[in-house]
Amino acid sequence: MISEFHQLADKVTRLAGLADELRRENAELRLNVASLRAENAELAQRIDEAYRRVSALLAQIPADSGEKEETA
């Protein structure tokens, strides 16, 4: 009977250790997600800026009238 209690106590101790380990891992993952979200937002902002700059440059290019000059 006493050995069963010792086995149960060991299992509870291991379970508590696993729970602590999972809490630490979860906290690390949350930090990682927050960092990746910030990086993603920065990259999205850079893409948006590049899109605006390219659009502004394209707007400065004269439109092609569709007619080609013939050289004789």
N, CA, C and O atoms as a Maestro MAE file, in Angstrom:
{
 s_m_m2io_version
 :::
 2.0.0
}

f_m_ct {
 s_m_title
 :::
 protein
 m_atom[288] {
  # First column is atom index #
  i_m_mmod_type
  r_m_x_coord
  r_m_y_coord
  r_m_z_coord
  i_m_residue_number
  s_m_chain_name
  s_m_pdb_residue_name
  s_m_pdb_atom_name
  i_m_atomic_number
  :::
  1 25 0.817 -1.192 0.000 1 A "MET " " N  " 7
  2 3 0.000 0.000 0.000 1 A "MET " " CA " 6
  3 2 0.858 1.251 0.000 1 A "MET " " C  " 6
  4 15 0.576 2.208 -0.721 1 A "MET " " O  " 8
  5 25 1.911 1.240 0.817 2 A "ILE " " N  " 7
  6 3 2.778 2.405 0.903 2 A "ILE " " CA " 6
  7 2 3.521 2.614 -0.411 2 A "ILE " " C  " 6
  8 15 3.721 3.751 -0.839 2 A "ILE " " O  " 8
  9 25 3.933 1.516 -1.056 3 A "SER " " N  " 7
  10 3 4.648 1.657 -2.330 3 A "SER " " CA " 6
  11 2 3.726 2.254 -3.400 3 A "SER " " C  " 6
  12 15 4.187 2.987 -4.276 3 A "SER " " O  " 8
  13 25 2.441 1.947 -3.333 4 A "GLU " " N  " 7
  14 3 1.487 2.536 -4.280 4 A "GLU " " CA " 6
  15 2 1.404 4.050 -4.085 4 A "GLU " " C  " 6
  16 15 1.299 4.807 -5.050 4 A "GLU " " O  " 8
  17 25 1.451 4.477 -2.826 5 A "PHE " " N  " 7
  18 3 1.435 5.919 -2.555 5 A "PHE " " CA " 6
  19 2 2.716 6.589 -3.060 5 A "PHE " " C  " 6
  20 15 2.679 7.709 -3.570 5 A "PHE " " O  " 8
  21 25 3.835 5.901 -2.916 6 A "HIS " " N  " 7
  22 3 5.100 6.429 -3.413 6 A "HIS " " CA " 6
  23 2 5.069 6.540 -4.936 6 A "HIS " " C  " 6
  24 15 5.527 7.530 -5.506 6 A "HIS " " O  " 8
  25 25 4.525 5.513 -5.586 7 A "GLN " " N  " 7
  26 3 4.415 5.547 -7.046 7 A "GLN " " CA " 6
  27 2 3.496 6.688 -7.483 7 A "GLN " " C  " 6
  28 15 3.790 7.408 -8.436 7 A "GLN " " O  " 8
  29 25 2.390 6.836 -6.779 8 A "LEU " " N  " 7
  30 3 1.458 7.917 -7.101 8 A "LEU " " CA " 6
  31 2 2.114 9.280 -6.862 8 A "LEU " " C  " 6
  32 15 1.942 10.203 -7.659 8 A "LEU " " O  " 8
  33 25 2.854 9.401 -5.781 9 A "ALA " " N  " 7
  34 3 3.550 10.647 -5.483 9 A "ALA " " CA " 6
  35 2 4.586 10.955 -6.570 9 A "ALA " " C  " 6
  36 15 4.737 12.105 -6.982 9 A "ALA " " O  " 8
  37 25 5.292 9.930 -7.025 10 A "ASP " " N  " 7
  38 3 6.265 10.119 -8.106 10 A "ASP " " CA " 6
  39 2 5.581 10.586 -9.388 10 A "ASP " " C  " 6
  40 15 6.071 11.481 -10.077 10 A "ASP " " O  " 8
  41 25 4.453 9.973 -9.696 11 A "LYS " " N  " 7
  42 3 3.707 10.368 -10.905 11 A "LYS " " CA " 6
  43 2 3.204 11.808 -10.805 11 A "LYS " " C  " 6
  44 15 3.266 12.563 -11.776 11 A "LYS " " O  " 8
  45 25 2.714 12.175 -9.643 12 A "VAL " " N  " 7
  46 3 2.240 13.548 -9.433 12 A "VAL " " CA " 6
  47 2 3.406 14.525 -9.553 12 A "VAL " " C  " 6
  48 15 3.253 15.604 -10.126 12 A "VAL " " O  " 8
  49 25 4.564 14.158 -9.022 13 A "THR " " N  " 7
  50 3 5.747 15.010 -9.121 13 A "THR " " CA " 6
  51 2 6.173 15.179 -10.580 13 A "THR " " C  " 6
  52 15 6.490 16.288 -11.011 13 A "THR " " O  " 8
  53 25 6.180 14.084 -11.336 14 A "ARG " " N  " 7
  54 3 6.532 14.165 -12.756 14 A "ARG " " CA " 6
  55 2 5.518 15.006 -13.520 14 A "ARG " " C  " 6
  56 15 5.884 15.799 -14.387 14 A "ARG " " O  " 8
  57 25 4.251 14.828 -13.196 15 A "LEU " " N  " 7
  58 3 3.195 15.602 -13.850 15 A "LEU " " CA " 6
  59 2 3.357 17.097 -13.565 15 A "LEU " " C  " 6
  60 15 3.202 17.928 -14.459 15 A "LEU " " O  " 8
  61 25 3.669 17.424 -12.321 16 A "ALA " " N  " 7
  62 3 3.891 18.831 -11.960 16 A "ALA " " CA " 6
  63 2 5.099 19.389 -12.704 16 A "ALA " " C  " 6
  64 15 5.075 20.533 -13.157 16 A "ALA " " O  " 8
  65 25 6.148 18.591 -12.830 17 A "GLY " " N  " 7
  66 3 7.336 19.026 -13.578 17 A "GLY " " CA " 6
  67 2 7.013 19.257 -15.044 17 A "GLY " " C  " 6
  68 15 7.456 20.244 -15.632 17 A "GLY " " O  " 8
  69 25 6.242 18.351 -15.639 18 A "LEU " " N  " 7
  70 3 5.840 18.526 -17.036 18 A "LEU " " CA " 6
  71 2 4.969 19.763 -17.211 18 A "LEU " " C  " 6
  72 15 5.106 20.488 -18.197 18 A "LEU " " O  " 8
  73 25 4.092 20.001 -16.277 19 A "ALA " " N  " 7
  74 3 3.231 21.187 -16.348 19 A "ALA " " CA " 6
  75 2 4.077 22.456 -16.293 19 A "ALA " " C  " 6
  76 15 3.824 23.399 -17.042 19 A "ALA " " O  " 8
  77 25 5.075 22.489 -15.418 20 A "ASP " " N  " 7
  78 3 5.967 23.651 -15.337 20 A "ASP " " CA " 6
  79 2 6.751 23.836 -16.633 20 A "ASP " " C  " 6
  80 15 6.903 24.951 -17.132 20 A "ASP " " O  " 8
  81 25 7.242 22.726 -17.163 21 A "GLU " " N  " 7
  82 3 7.990 22.785 -18.425 21 A "GLU " " CA " 6
  83 2 7.106 23.302 -19.556 21 A "GLU " " C  " 6
  84 15 7.552 24.114 -20.367 21 A "GLU " " O  " 8
  85 25 5.870 22.847 -19.617 22 A "LEU " " N  " 7
  86 3 4.947 23.316 -20.650 22 A "LEU " " CA " 6
  87 2 4.608 24.799 -20.471 22 A "LEU " " C  " 6
  88 15 4.456 25.522 -21.456 22 A "LEU " " O  " 8
  89 25 4.491 25.249 -19.233 23 A "ARG " " N  " 7
  90 3 4.255 26.675 -18.984 23 A "ARG " " CA " 6
  91 2 5.409 27.526 -19.494 23 A "ARG " " C  " 6
  92 15 5.194 28.565 -20.118 23 A "ARG " " O  " 8
  93 25 6.641 27.080 -19.226 24 A "ARG " " N  " 7
  94 3 7.819 27.815 -19.697 24 A "ARG " " CA " 6
  95 2 7.871 27.829 -21.228 24 A "ARG " " C  " 6
  96 15 8.131 28.861 -21.846 24 A "ARG " " O  " 8
  97 25 7.620 26.668 -21.820 25 A "GLU " " N  " 7
  98 3 7.630 26.571 -23.280 25 A "GLU " " CA " 6
  99 2 6.545 27.460 -23.881 25 A "GLU " " C  " 6
  100 15 6.780 28.130 -24.886 25 A "GLU " " O  " 8
  101 25 5.382 27.470 -23.283 26 A "ASN " " N  " 7
  102 3 4.285 28.304 -23.755 26 A "ASN " " CA " 6
  103 2 4.652 29.785 -23.676 26 A "ASN " " C  " 6
  104 15 4.349 30.552 -24.590 26 A "ASN " " O  " 8
  105 25 5.299 30.183 -22.591 27 A "ALA " " N  " 7
  106 3 5.722 31.576 -22.446 27 A "ALA " " CA " 6
  107 2 6.737 31.943 -23.530 27 A "ALA " " C  " 6
  108 15 6.659 33.024 -24.113 27 A "ALA " " O  " 8
  109 25 7.685 31.049 -23.800 28 A "GLU " " N  " 7
  110 3 8.664 31.289 -24.864 28 A "GLU " " CA " 6
  111 2 7.974 31.415 -26.221 28 A "GLU " " C  " 6
  112 15 8.310 32.294 -27.014 28 A "GLU " " O  " 8
  113 25 7.016 30.538 -26.481 29 A "LEU " " N  " 7
  114 3 6.295 30.586 -27.751 29 A "LEU " " CA " 6
  115 2 5.491 31.869 -27.893 29 A "LEU " " C  " 6
  116 15 5.407 32.434 -28.984 29 A "LEU " " O  " 8
  117 25 4.907 32.326 -26.808 30 A "ARG " " N  " 7
  118 3 4.162 33.593 -26.859 30 A "ARG " " CA " 6
  119 2 5.093 34.760 -27.195 30 A "ARG " " C  " 6
  120 15 4.734 35.640 -27.978 30 A "ARG " " O  " 8
  121 25 6.283 34.764 -26.603 31 A "LEU " " N  " 7
  122 3 7.258 35.808 -26.922 31 A "LEU " " CA " 6
  123 2 7.680 35.723 -28.388 31 A "LEU " " C  " 6
  124 15 7.812 36.741 -29.069 31 A "LEU " " O  " 8
  125 25 7.889 34.497 -28.860 32 A "ASN " " N  " 7
  126 3 8.281 34.285 -30.250 32 A "ASN " " CA " 6
  127 2 7.189 34.772 -31.195 32 A "ASN " " C  " 6
  128 15 7.483 35.417 -32.202 32 A "ASN " " O  " 8
  129 25 5.937 34.469 -30.879 33 A "VAL " " N  " 7
  130 3 4.819 34.918 -31.706 33 A "VAL " " CA " 6
  131 2 4.750 36.439 -31.721 33 A "VAL " " C  " 6
  132 15 4.541 37.037 -32.776 33 A "VAL " " O  " 8
  133 25 4.922 37.062 -30.582 34 A "ALA " " N  " 7
  134 3 4.883 38.525 -30.515 34 A "ALA " " CA " 6
  135 2 6.003 39.124 -31.362 34 A "ALA " " C  " 6
  136 15 5.787 40.111 -32.064 34 A "ALA " " O  " 8
  137 25 7.179 38.544 -31.302 35 A "SER " " N  " 7
  138 3 8.306 39.031 -32.090 35 A "SER " " CA " 6
  139 2 8.034 38.867 -33.580 35 A "SER " " C  " 6
  140 15 8.299 39.776 -34.367 35 A "SER " " O  " 8
  141 25 7.512 37.721 -33.964 36 A "LEU " " N  " 7
  142 3 7.212 37.477 -35.378 36 A "LEU " " CA " 6
  143 2 6.098 38.388 -35.884 36 A "LEU " " C  " 6
  144 15 6.132 38.827 -37.034 36 A "LEU " " O  " 8
  145 25 5.120 38.673 -35.043 37 A "ARG " " N  " 7
  146 3 4.054 39.602 -35.443 37 A "ARG " " CA " 6
  147 2 4.616 40.999 -35.675 37 A "ARG " " C  " 6
  148 15 4.234 41.675 -36.630 37 A "ARG " " O  " 8
  149 25 5.523 41.430 -34.800 38 A "ALA " " N  " 7
  150 3 6.134 42.745 -34.964 38 A "ALA " " CA " 6
  151 2 6.961 42.787 -36.251 38 A "ALA " " C  " 6
  152 15 6.918 43.768 -36.993 38 A "ALA " " O  " 8
  153 25 7.707 41.723 -36.505 39 A "GLU " " N  " 7
  154 3 8.509 41.656 -37.728 39 A "GLU " " CA " 6
  155 2 7.598 41.648 -38.958 39 A "GLU " " C  " 6
  156 15 7.896 42.308 -39.954 39 A "GLU " " O  " 8
  157 25 6.507 40.915 -38.891 40 A "ASN " " N  " 7
  158 3 5.551 40.853 -39.993 40 A "ASN " " CA " 6
  159 2 4.949 42.229 -40.258 40 A "ASN " " C  " 6
  160 15 4.804 42.628 -41.413 40 A "ASN " " O  " 8
  161 25 4.600 42.954 -39.209 41 A "ALA " " N  " 7
  162 3 4.033 44.294 -39.372 41 A "ALA " " CA " 6
  163 2 5.057 45.227 -40.018 41 A "ALA " " C  " 6
  164 15 4.710 46.030 -40.884 41 A "ALA " " O  " 8
  165 25 6.312 45.119 -39.600 42 A "GLU " " N  " 7
  166 3 7.367 45.946 -40.183 42 A "GLU " " CA " 6
  167 2 7.542 45.633 -41.670 42 A "GLU " " C  " 6
  168 15 7.660 46.542 -42.492 42 A "GLU " " O  " 8
  169 25 7.557 44.348 -42.007 43 A "LEU " " N  " 7
  170 3 7.720 43.962 -43.405 43 A "LEU " " CA " 6
  171 2 6.521 44.399 -44.246 43 A "LEU " " C  " 6
  172 15 6.690 44.825 -45.389 43 A "LEU " " O  " 8
  173 25 5.329 44.298 -43.698 44 A "ALA " " N  " 7
  174 3 4.136 44.752 -44.416 44 A "ALA " " CA " 6
  175 2 4.208 46.249 -44.669 44 A "ALA " " C  " 6
  176 15 3.811 46.721 -45.734 44 A "ALA " " O  " 8
  177 25 4.711 46.993 -43.698 45 A "GLN " " N  " 7
  178 3 4.868 48.433 -43.858 45 A "GLN " " CA " 6
  179 2 5.896 48.747 -44.944 45 A "GLN " " C  " 6
  180 15 5.698 49.662 -45.743 45 A "GLN " " O  " 8
  181 25 6.983 47.996 -44.972 46 A "ARG " " N  " 7
  182 3 8.002 48.208 -45.998 46 A "ARG " " CA " 6
  183 2 7.460 47.874 -47.389 46 A "ARG " " C  " 6
  184 15 7.758 48.573 -48.358 46 A "ARG " " O  " 8
  185 25 6.670 46.815 -47.485 47 A "ILE " " N  " 7
  186 3 6.061 46.445 -48.764 47 A "ILE " " CA " 6
  187 2 5.105 47.532 -49.216 47 A "ILE " " C  " 6
  188 15 5.088 47.893 -50.393 47 A "ILE " " O  " 8
  189 25 4.317 48.053 -48.308 48 A "ASP " " N  " 7
  190 3 3.372 49.122 -48.635 48 A "ASP " " CA " 6
  191 2 4.114 50.364 -49.132 48 A "ASP " " C  " 6
  192 15 3.700 50.993 -50.105 48 A "ASP " " O  " 8
  193 25 5.204 50.708 -48.461 49 A "GLU " " N  " 7
  194 3 6.004 51.864 -48.874 49 A "GLU " " CA " 6
  195 2 6.591 51.633 -50.261 49 A "GLU " " C  " 6
  196 15 6.562 52.536 -51.098 49 A "GLU " " O  " 8
  197 25 7.116 50.455 -50.518 50 A "ALA " " N  " 7
  198 3 7.678 50.138 -51.834 50 A "ALA " " CA " 6
  199 2 6.591 50.210 -52.905 50 A "ALA " " C  " 6
  200 15 6.829 50.720 -54.000 50 A "ALA " " O  " 8
  201 25 5.397 49.700 -52.590 51 A "TYR " " N  " 7
  202 3 4.280 49.752 -53.540 51 A "TYR " " CA " 6
  203 2 3.944 51.208 -53.878 51 A "TYR " " C  " 6
  204 15 3.742 51.549 -55.044 51 A "TYR " " O  " 8
  205 25 3.887 52.058 -52.857 52 A "ARG " " N  " 7
  206 3 3.572 53.471 -53.104 52 A "ARG " " CA " 6
  207 2 4.655 54.148 -53.945 52 A "ARG " " C  " 6
  208 15 4.353 54.952 -54.827 52 A "ARG " " O  " 8
  209 25 5.900 53.820 -53.669 53 A "ARG " " N  " 7
  210 3 6.989 54.433 -54.438 53 A "ARG " " CA " 6
  211 2 6.970 53.977 -55.891 53 A "ARG " " C  " 6
  212 15 7.156 54.787 -56.799 53 A "ARG " " O  " 8
  213 25 6.749 52.700 -56.115 54 A "VAL " " N  " 7
  214 3 6.677 52.183 -57.490 54 A "VAL " " CA " 6
  215 2 5.465 52.776 -58.207 54 A "VAL " " C  " 6
  216 15 5.562 53.143 -59.378 54 A "VAL " " O  " 8
  217 25 4.347 52.872 -57.532 55 A "SER " " N  " 7
  218 3 3.149 53.470 -58.131 55 A "SER " " CA " 6
  219 2 3.404 54.919 -58.517 55 A "SER " " C  " 6
  220 15 2.971 55.363 -59.580 55 A "SER " " O  " 8
  221 25 4.100 55.656 -57.667 56 A "ALA " " N  " 7
  222 3 4.412 57.051 -57.967 56 A "ALA " " CA " 6
  223 2 5.329 57.147 -59.181 56 A "ALA " " C  " 6
  224 15 5.155 58.030 -60.021 56 A "ALA " " O  " 8
  225 25 6.307 56.243 -59.281 57 A "LEU " " N  " 7
  226 3 7.195 56.243 -60.441 57 A "LEU " " CA " 6
  227 2 6.443 55.878 -61.712 57 A "LEU " " C  " 6
  228 15 6.662 56.490 -62.758 57 A "LEU " " O  " 8
  229 25 5.563 54.892 -61.634 58 A "LEU " " N  " 7
  230 3 4.778 54.495 -62.805 58 A "LEU " " CA " 6
  231 2 3.859 55.619 -63.264 58 A "LEU " " C  " 6
  232 15 3.603 55.769 -64.458 58 A "LEU " " O  " 8
  233 25 3.371 56.399 -62.327 59 A "ALA " " N  " 7
  234 3 2.485 57.511 -62.685 59 A "ALA " " CA " 6
  235 2 3.245 58.590 -63.441 59 A "ALA " " C  " 6
  236 15 2.636 59.361 -64.183 59 A "ALA " " O  " 8
  237 25 4.547 58.662 -63.272 60 A "GLN " " N  " 7
  238 3 5.354 59.666 -63.961 60 A "GLN " " CA " 6
  239 2 5.704 59.260 -65.387 60 A "GLN " " C  " 6
  240 15 6.099 60.108 -66.187 60 A "GLN " " O  " 8
  241 25 5.566 57.986 -65.716 61 A "ILE " " N  " 7
  242 3 5.891 57.508 -67.057 61 A "ILE " " CA " 6
  243 2 4.741 57.875 -67.984 61 A "ILE " " C  " 6
  244 15 3.582 57.596 -67.678 61 A "ILE " " O  " 8
  245 25 5.061 58.507 -69.131 62 A "PRO " " N  " 7
  246 3 3.968 58.871 -70.042 62 A "PRO " " CA " 6
  247 2 3.291 57.626 -70.614 62 A "PRO " " C  " 6
  248 15 3.938 56.605 -70.850 62 A "PRO " " O  " 8
  249 25 2.002 57.727 -70.830 63 A "ALA " " N  " 7
  250 3 1.233 56.607 -71.362 63 A "ALA " " CA " 6
  251 2 1.579 56.405 -72.828 63 A "ALA " " C  " 6
  252 15 1.781 57.381 -73.551 63 A "ALA " " O  " 8
  253 25 1.649 55.174 -73.273 64 A "ASP " " N  " 7
  254 3 1.902 54.839 -74.665 64 A "ASP " " CA " 6
  255 2 0.608 55.029 -75.437 64 A "ASP " " C  " 6
  256 15 -0.436 54.512 -75.040 64 A "ASP " " O  " 8
  257 25 0.672 55.761 -76.527 65 A "SER " " N  " 7
  258 3 -0.542 56.027 -77.295 65 A "SER " " CA " 6
  259 2 -0.954 54.830 -78.131 65 A "SER " " C  " 6
  260 15 -2.048 54.825 -78.695 65 A "SER " " O  " 8
  261 25 -0.127 53.842 -78.222 66 A "GLY " " N  " 7
  262 3 -0.464 52.658 -78.989 66 A "GLY " " CA " 6
  263 2 -0.067 52.784 -80.447 66 A "GLY " " C  " 6
  264 15 -0.159 51.803 -81.185 66 A "GLY " " O  " 8
  265 25 0.359 53.924 -80.879 67 A "GLU " " N  " 7
  266 3 0.773 54.123 -82.262 67 A "GLU " " CA " 6
  267 2 2.292 54.103 -82.319 67 A "GLU " " C  " 6
  268 15 2.968 54.700 -81.481 67 A "GLU " " O  " 8
  269 25 2.812 53.412 -83.314 68 A "LYS " " N  " 7
  270 3 4.261 53.336 -83.499 68 A "LYS " " CA " 6
  271 2 4.631 54.220 -84.675 68 A "LYS " " C  " 6
  272 15 3.907 54.286 -85.668 68 A "LYS " " O  " 8
  273 25 5.750 54.892 -84.557 69 A "GLU " " N  " 7
  274 3 6.241 55.691 -85.669 69 A "GLU " " CA " 6
  275 2 6.857 54.777 -86.700 69 A "GLU " " C  " 6
  276 15 7.620 53.868 -86.375 69 A "GLU " " O  " 8
  277 25 6.517 55.029 -87.937 70 A "GLU " " N  " 7
  278 3 7.101 54.249 -89.006 70 A "GLU " " CA " 6
  279 2 8.264 55.022 -89.571 70 A "GLU " " C  " 6
  280 15 8.154 56.217 -89.845 70 A "GLU " " O  " 8
  281 25 9.367 54.348 -89.743 71 A "THR " " N  " 7
  282 3 10.535 54.974 -90.352 71 A "THR " " CA " 6
  283 2 10.647 54.486 -91.773 71 A "THR " " C  " 6
  284 15 10.544 53.290 -92.046 71 A "THR " " O  " 8
  285 25 10.852 55.394 -92.651 72 A "ALA " " N  " 7
  286 3 10.920 55.015 -94.050 72 A "ALA " " CA " 6
  287 2 12.305 55.139 -94.572 72 A "ALA " " C  " 6
  288 15 12.550 54.857 -95.745 72 A "ALA " " O  " 8
  :::
 }
 m_bond[287] {
  # First column is bond index #
  i_m_from
  i_m_to
  i_m_order
  :::
  1 1 2 1
  2 2 3 1
  3 3 4 2
  4 3 5 1
  5 5 6 1
  6 6 7 1
  7 7 8 2
  8 7 9 1
  9 9 10 1
  10 10 11 1
  11 11 12 2
  12 11 13 1
  13 13 14 1
  14 14 15 1
  15 15 16 2
  16 15 17 1
  17 17 18 1
  18 18 19 1
  19 19 20 2
  20 19 21 1
  21 21 22 1
  22 22 23 1
  23 23 24 2
  24 23 25 1
  25 25 26 1
  26 26 27 1
  27 27 28 2
  28 27 29 1
  29 29 30 1
  30 30 31 1
  31 31 32 2
  32 31 33 1
  33 33 34 1
  34 34 35 1
  35 35 36 2
  36 35 37 1
  37 37 38 1
  38 38 39 1
  39 39 40 2
  40 39 41 1
  41 41 42 1
  42 42 43 1
  43 43 44 2
  44 43 45 1
  45 45 46 1
  46 46 47 1
  47 47 48 2
  48 47 49 1
  49 49 50 1
  50 50 51 1
  51 51 52 2
  52 51 53 1
  53 53 54 1
  54 54 55 1
  55 55 56 2
  56 55 57 1
  57 57 58 1
  58 58 59 1
  59 59 60 2
  60 59 61 1
  61 61 62 1
  62 62 63 1
  63 63 64 2
  64 63 65 1
  65 65 66 1
  66 66 67 1
  67 67 68 2
  68 67 69 1
  69 69 70 1
  70 70 71 1
  71 71 72 2
  72 71 73 1
  73 73 74 1
  74 74 75 1
  75 75 76 2
  76 75 77 1
  77 77 78 1
  78 78 79 1
  79 79 80 2
  80 79 81 1
  81 81 82 1
  82 82 83 1
  83 83 84 2
  84 83 85 1
  85 85 86 1
  86 86 87 1
  87 87 88 2
  88 87 89 1
  89 89 90 1
  90 90 91 1
  91 91 92 2
  92 91 93 1
  93 93 94 1
  94 94 95 1
  95 95 96 2
  96 95 97 1
  97 97 98 1
  98 98 99 1
  99 99 100 2
  100 99 101 1
  101 101 102 1
  102 102 103 1
  103 103 104 2
  104 103 105 1
  105 105 106 1
  106 106 107 1
  107 107 108 2
  108 107 109 1
  109 109 110 1
  110 110 111 1
  111 111 112 2
  112 111 113 1
  113 113 114 1
  114 114 115 1
  115 115 116 2
  116 115 117 1
  117 117 118 1
  118 118 119 1
  119 119 120 2
  120 119 121 1
  121 121 122 1
  122 122 123 1
  123 123 124 2
  124 123 125 1
  125 125 126 1
  126 126 127 1
  127 127 128 2
  128 127 129 1
  129 129 130 1
  130 130 131 1
  131 131 132 2
  132 131 133 1
  133 133 134 1
  134 134 135 1
  135 135 136 2
  136 135 137 1
  137 137 138 1
  138 138 139 1
  139 139 140 2
  140 139 141 1
  141 141 142 1
  142 142 143 1
  143 143 144 2
  144 143 145 1
  145 145 146 1
  146 146 147 1
  147 147 148 2
  148 147 149 1
  149 149 150 1
  150 150 151 1
  151 151 152 2
  152 151 153 1
  153 153 154 1
  154 154 155 1
  155 155 156 2
  156 155 157 1
  157 157 158 1
  158 158 159 1
  159 159 160 2
  160 159 161 1
  161 161 162 1
  162 162 163 1
  163 163 164 2
  164 163 165 1
  165 165 166 1
  166 166 167 1
  167 167 168 2
  168 167 169 1
  169 169 170 1
  170 170 171 1
  171 171 172 2
  172 171 173 1
  173 173 174 1
  174 174 175 1
  175 175 176 2
  176 175 177 1
  177 177 178 1
  178 178 179 1
  179 179 180 2
  180 179 181 1
  181 181 182 1
  182 182 183 1
  183 183 184 2
  184 183 185 1
  185 185 186 1
  186 186 187 1
  187 187 188 2
  188 187 189 1
  189 189 190 1
  190 190 191 1
  191 191 192 2
  192 191 193 1
  193 193 194 1
  194 194 195 1
  195 195 196 2
  196 195 197 1
  197 197 198 1
  198 198 199 1
  199 199 200 2
  200 199 201 1
  201 201 202 1
  202 202 203 1
  203 203 204 2
  204 203 205 1
  205 205 206 1
  206 206 207 1
  207 207 208 2
  208 207 209 1
  209 209 210 1
  210 210 211 1
  211 211 212 2
  212 211 213 1
  213 213 214 1
  214 214 215 1
  215 215 216 2
  216 215 217 1
  217 217 218 1
  218 218 219 1
  219 219 220 2
  220 219 221 1
  221 221 222 1
  222 222 223 1
  223 223 224 2
  224 223 225 1
  225 225 226 1
  226 226 227 1
  227 227 228 2
  228 227 229 1
  229 229 230 1
  230 230 231 1
  231 231 232 2
  232 231 233 1
  233 233 234 1
  234 234 235 1
  235 235 236 2
  236 235 237 1
  237 237 238 1
  238 238 239 1
  239 239 240 2
  240 239 241 1
  241 241 242 1
  242 242 243 1
  243 243 244 2
  244 243 245 1
  245 245 246 1
  246 246 247 1
  247 247 248 2
  248 247 249 1
  249 249 250 1
  250 250 251 1
  251 251 252 2
  252 251 253 1
  253 253 254 1
  254 254 255 1
  255 255 256 2
  256 255 257 1
  257 257 258 1
  258 258 259 1
  259 259 260 2
  260 259 261 1
  261 261 262 1
  262 262 263 1
  263 263 264 2
  264 263 265 1
  265 265 266 1
  266 266 267 1
  267 267 268 2
  268 267 269 1
  269 269 270 1
  270 270 271 1
  271 271 272 2
  272 271 273 1
  273 273 274 1
  274 274 275 1
  275 275 276 2
  276 275 277 1
  277 277 278 1
  278 278 279 1
  279 279 280 2
  280 279 281 1
  281 281 282 1
  282 282 283 1
  283 283 284 2
  284 283 285 1
  285 285 286 1
  286 286 287 1
  287 287 288 2
  :::
 }
}
